mmCIF file of C-alpha atoms in Angstrom:
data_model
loop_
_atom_site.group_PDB
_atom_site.id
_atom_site.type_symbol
_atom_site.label_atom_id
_atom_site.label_comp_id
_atom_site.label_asym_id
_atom_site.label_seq_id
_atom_site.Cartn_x
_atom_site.Cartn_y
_atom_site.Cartn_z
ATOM 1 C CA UNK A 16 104.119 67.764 100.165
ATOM 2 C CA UNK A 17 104.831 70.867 98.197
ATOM 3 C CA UNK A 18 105.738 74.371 99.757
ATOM 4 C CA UNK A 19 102.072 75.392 99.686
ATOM 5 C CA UNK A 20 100.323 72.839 100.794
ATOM 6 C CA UNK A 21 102.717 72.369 103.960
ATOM 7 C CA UNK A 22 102.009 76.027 104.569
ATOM 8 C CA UNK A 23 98.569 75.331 104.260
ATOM 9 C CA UNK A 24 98.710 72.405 106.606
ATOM 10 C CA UNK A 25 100.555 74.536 109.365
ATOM 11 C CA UNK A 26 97.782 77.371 109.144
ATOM 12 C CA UNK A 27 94.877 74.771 109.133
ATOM 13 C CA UNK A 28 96.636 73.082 112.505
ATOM 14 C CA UNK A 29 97.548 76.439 113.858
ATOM 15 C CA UNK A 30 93.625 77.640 113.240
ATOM 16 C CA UNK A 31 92.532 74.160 115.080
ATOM 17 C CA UNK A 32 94.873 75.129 117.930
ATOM 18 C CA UNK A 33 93.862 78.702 118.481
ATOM 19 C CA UNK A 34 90.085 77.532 117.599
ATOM 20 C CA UNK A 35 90.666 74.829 120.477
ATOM 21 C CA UNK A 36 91.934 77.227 123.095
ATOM 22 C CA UNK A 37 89.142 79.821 122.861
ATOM 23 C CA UNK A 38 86.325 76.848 123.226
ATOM 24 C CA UNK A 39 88.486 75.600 126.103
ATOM 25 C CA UNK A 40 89.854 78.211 127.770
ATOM 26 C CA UNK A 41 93.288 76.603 128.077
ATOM 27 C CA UNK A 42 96.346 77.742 126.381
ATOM 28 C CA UNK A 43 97.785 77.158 123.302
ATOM 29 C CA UNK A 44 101.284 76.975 121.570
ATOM 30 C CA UNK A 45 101.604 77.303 118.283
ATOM 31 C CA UNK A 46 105.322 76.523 116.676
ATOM 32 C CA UNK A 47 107.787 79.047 117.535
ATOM 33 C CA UNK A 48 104.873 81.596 119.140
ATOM 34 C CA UNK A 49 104.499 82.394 122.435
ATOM 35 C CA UNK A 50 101.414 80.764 124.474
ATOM 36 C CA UNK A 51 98.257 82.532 123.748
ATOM 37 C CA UNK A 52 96.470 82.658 127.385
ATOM 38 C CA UNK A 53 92.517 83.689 128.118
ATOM 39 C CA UNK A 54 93.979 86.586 129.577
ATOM 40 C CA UNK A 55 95.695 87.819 126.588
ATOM 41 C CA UNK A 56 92.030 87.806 124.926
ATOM 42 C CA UNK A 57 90.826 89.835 127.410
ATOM 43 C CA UNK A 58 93.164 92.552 126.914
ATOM 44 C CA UNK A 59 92.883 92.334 123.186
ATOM 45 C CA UNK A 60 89.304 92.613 123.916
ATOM 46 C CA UNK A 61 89.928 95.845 125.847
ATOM 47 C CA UNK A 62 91.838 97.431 122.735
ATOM 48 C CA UNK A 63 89.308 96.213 120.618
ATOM 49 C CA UNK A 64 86.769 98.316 122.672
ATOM 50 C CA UNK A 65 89.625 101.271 122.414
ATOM 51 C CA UNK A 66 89.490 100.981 118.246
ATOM 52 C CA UNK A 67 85.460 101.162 118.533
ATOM 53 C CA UNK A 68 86.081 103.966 120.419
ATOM 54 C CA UNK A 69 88.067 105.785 117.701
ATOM 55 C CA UNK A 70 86.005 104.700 114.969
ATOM 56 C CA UNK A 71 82.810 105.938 116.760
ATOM 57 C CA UNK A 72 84.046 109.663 116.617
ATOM 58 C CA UNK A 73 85.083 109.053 112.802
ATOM 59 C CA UNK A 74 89.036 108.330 113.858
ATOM 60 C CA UNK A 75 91.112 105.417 112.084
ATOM 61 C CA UNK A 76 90.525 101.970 113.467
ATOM 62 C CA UNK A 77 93.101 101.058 115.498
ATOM 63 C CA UNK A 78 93.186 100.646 119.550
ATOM 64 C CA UNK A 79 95.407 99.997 122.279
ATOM 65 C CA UNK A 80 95.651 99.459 126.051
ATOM 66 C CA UNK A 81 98.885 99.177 128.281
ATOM 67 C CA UNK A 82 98.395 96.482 130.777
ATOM 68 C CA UNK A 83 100.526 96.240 134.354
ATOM 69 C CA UNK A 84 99.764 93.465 137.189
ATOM 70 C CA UNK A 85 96.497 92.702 135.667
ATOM 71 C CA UNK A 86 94.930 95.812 135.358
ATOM 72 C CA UNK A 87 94.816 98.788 132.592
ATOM 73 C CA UNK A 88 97.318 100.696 133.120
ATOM 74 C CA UNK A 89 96.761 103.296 129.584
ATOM 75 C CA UNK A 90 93.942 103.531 127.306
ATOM 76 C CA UNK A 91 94.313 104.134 123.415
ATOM 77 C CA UNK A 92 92.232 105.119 120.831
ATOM 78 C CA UNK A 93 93.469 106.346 117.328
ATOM 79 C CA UNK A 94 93.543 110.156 117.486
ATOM 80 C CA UNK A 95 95.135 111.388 114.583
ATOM 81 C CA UNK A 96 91.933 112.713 112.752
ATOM 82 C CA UNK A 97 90.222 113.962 115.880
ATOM 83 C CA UNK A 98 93.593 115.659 117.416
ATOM 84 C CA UNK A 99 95.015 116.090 113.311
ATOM 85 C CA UNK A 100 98.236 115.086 114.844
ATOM 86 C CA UNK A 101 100.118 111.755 113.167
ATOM 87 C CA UNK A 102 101.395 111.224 116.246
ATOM 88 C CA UNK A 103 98.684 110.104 118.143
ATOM 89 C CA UNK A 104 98.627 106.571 117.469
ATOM 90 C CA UNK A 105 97.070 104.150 119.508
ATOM 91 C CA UNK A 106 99.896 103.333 120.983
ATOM 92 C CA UNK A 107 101.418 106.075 121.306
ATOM 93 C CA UNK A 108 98.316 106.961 123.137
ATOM 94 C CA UNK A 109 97.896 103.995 125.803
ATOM 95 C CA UNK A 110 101.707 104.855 126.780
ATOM 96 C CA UNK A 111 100.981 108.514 127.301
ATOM 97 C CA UNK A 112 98.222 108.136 128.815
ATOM 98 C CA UNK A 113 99.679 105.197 131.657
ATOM 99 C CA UNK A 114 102.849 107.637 131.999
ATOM 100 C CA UNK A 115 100.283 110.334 132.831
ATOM 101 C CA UNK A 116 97.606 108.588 135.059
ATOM 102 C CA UNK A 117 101.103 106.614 137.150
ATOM 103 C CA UNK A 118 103.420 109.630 136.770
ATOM 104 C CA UNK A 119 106.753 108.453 135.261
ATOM 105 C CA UNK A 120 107.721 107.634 131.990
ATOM 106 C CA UNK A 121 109.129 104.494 132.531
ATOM 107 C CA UNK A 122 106.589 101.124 132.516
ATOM 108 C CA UNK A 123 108.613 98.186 133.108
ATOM 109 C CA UNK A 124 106.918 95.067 133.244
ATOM 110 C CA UNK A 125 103.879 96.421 131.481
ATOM 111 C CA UNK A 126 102.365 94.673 128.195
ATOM 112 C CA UNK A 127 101.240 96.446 125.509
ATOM 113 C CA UNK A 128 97.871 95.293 123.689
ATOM 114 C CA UNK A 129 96.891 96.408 120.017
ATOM 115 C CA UNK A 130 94.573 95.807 117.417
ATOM 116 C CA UNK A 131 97.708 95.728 114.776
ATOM 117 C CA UNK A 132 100.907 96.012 114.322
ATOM 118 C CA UNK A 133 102.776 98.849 115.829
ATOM 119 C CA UNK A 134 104.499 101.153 113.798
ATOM 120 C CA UNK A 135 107.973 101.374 113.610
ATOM 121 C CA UNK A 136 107.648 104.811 115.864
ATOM 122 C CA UNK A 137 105.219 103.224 117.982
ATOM 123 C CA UNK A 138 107.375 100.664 119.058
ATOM 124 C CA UNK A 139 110.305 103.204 119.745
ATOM 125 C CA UNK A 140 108.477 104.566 121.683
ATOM 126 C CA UNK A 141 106.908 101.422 123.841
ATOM 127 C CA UNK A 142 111.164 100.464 124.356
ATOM 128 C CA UNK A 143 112.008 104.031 125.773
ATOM 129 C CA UNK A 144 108.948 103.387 128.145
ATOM 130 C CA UNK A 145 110.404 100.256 128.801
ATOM 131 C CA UNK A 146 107.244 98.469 128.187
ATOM 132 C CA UNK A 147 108.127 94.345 128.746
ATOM 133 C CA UNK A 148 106.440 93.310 125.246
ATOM 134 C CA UNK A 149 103.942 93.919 122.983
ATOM 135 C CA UNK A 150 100.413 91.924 121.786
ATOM 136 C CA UNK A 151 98.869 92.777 118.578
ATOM 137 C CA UNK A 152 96.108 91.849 116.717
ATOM 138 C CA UNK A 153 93.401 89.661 116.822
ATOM 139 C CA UNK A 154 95.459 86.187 116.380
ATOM 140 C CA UNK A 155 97.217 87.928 119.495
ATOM 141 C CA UNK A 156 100.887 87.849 117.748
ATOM 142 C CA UNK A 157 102.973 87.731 120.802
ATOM 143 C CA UNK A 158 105.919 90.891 118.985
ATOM 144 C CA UNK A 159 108.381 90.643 122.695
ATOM 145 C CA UNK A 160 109.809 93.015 124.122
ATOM 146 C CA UNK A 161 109.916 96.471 121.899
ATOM 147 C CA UNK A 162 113.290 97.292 120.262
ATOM 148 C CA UNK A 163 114.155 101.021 120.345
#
């Protein structure tokens, strides 16, 4: 089998695998990811709803939510065109806002849930808040634990 059509045949099994779980609710390995579980779809459901959000009021399309002992902890819609700060991330803006709403800055053993990969400052960010590990996008790409 040539390079490309092995690649090809680990996607297509991957897709059945992922396509399997979601009809099934059970949960699904694919090699070398973590397990993909129905609650992990709910929360990347959740910043799903958080990127509507942004693009509603004209923002970029990205969203986030920070997640502790099954419940939102931080909520984050893109803000940088409605603030006009580069800062405010989604990200950025589900860990600020859990910080705020639990008052502390640190979030150990939280989860953080986005529609994409976090930026290099994002994720910085997510390890000073000591956030446990990080979900993002739709194939719910399981990134671990943040590195600083």
């Amino acid at each position: 089998m040539t390079v490309g059509g092995h690649r090809r045949h680990l996607l297509g099994w991957a897709a059945a695998a992922a396509l399997a779980s979601l009809t099934t609710g059970a949960t699904t390995v694919v090699a070398g990811a973590a397990a993909v579980s129905p609650a992990d779809r709910r929360w990347y459901e959740a910043a799903a709803a958080m990127k509507r959000q942004a693009q509603s009021w004209g923002d970029q399309a990205y969203g986030a939510v920070l997640v502790m002992q099954d419940a939102v902890i931080g909520e984050g819609p893109s803000r940088v065109v409605q603030r006009g700060d580069p800062n405010a991330h989604a990200e950025r803006e589900a860990i600020r806002d859990a910080q705020r709403r639990l008052g502390r800055e640190q979030l150990v053993g939280s989860v953080l849930y986005s529609t994409s990969r976090p930026c290099r400052a994002c994720e910085a960010a997510a390890a000073r808040a000591r956030v446990a590990r990080m979900v993002w996008g739709e194939a719910l790409n399981d990134a671990g634990q943040p590195r600083p």
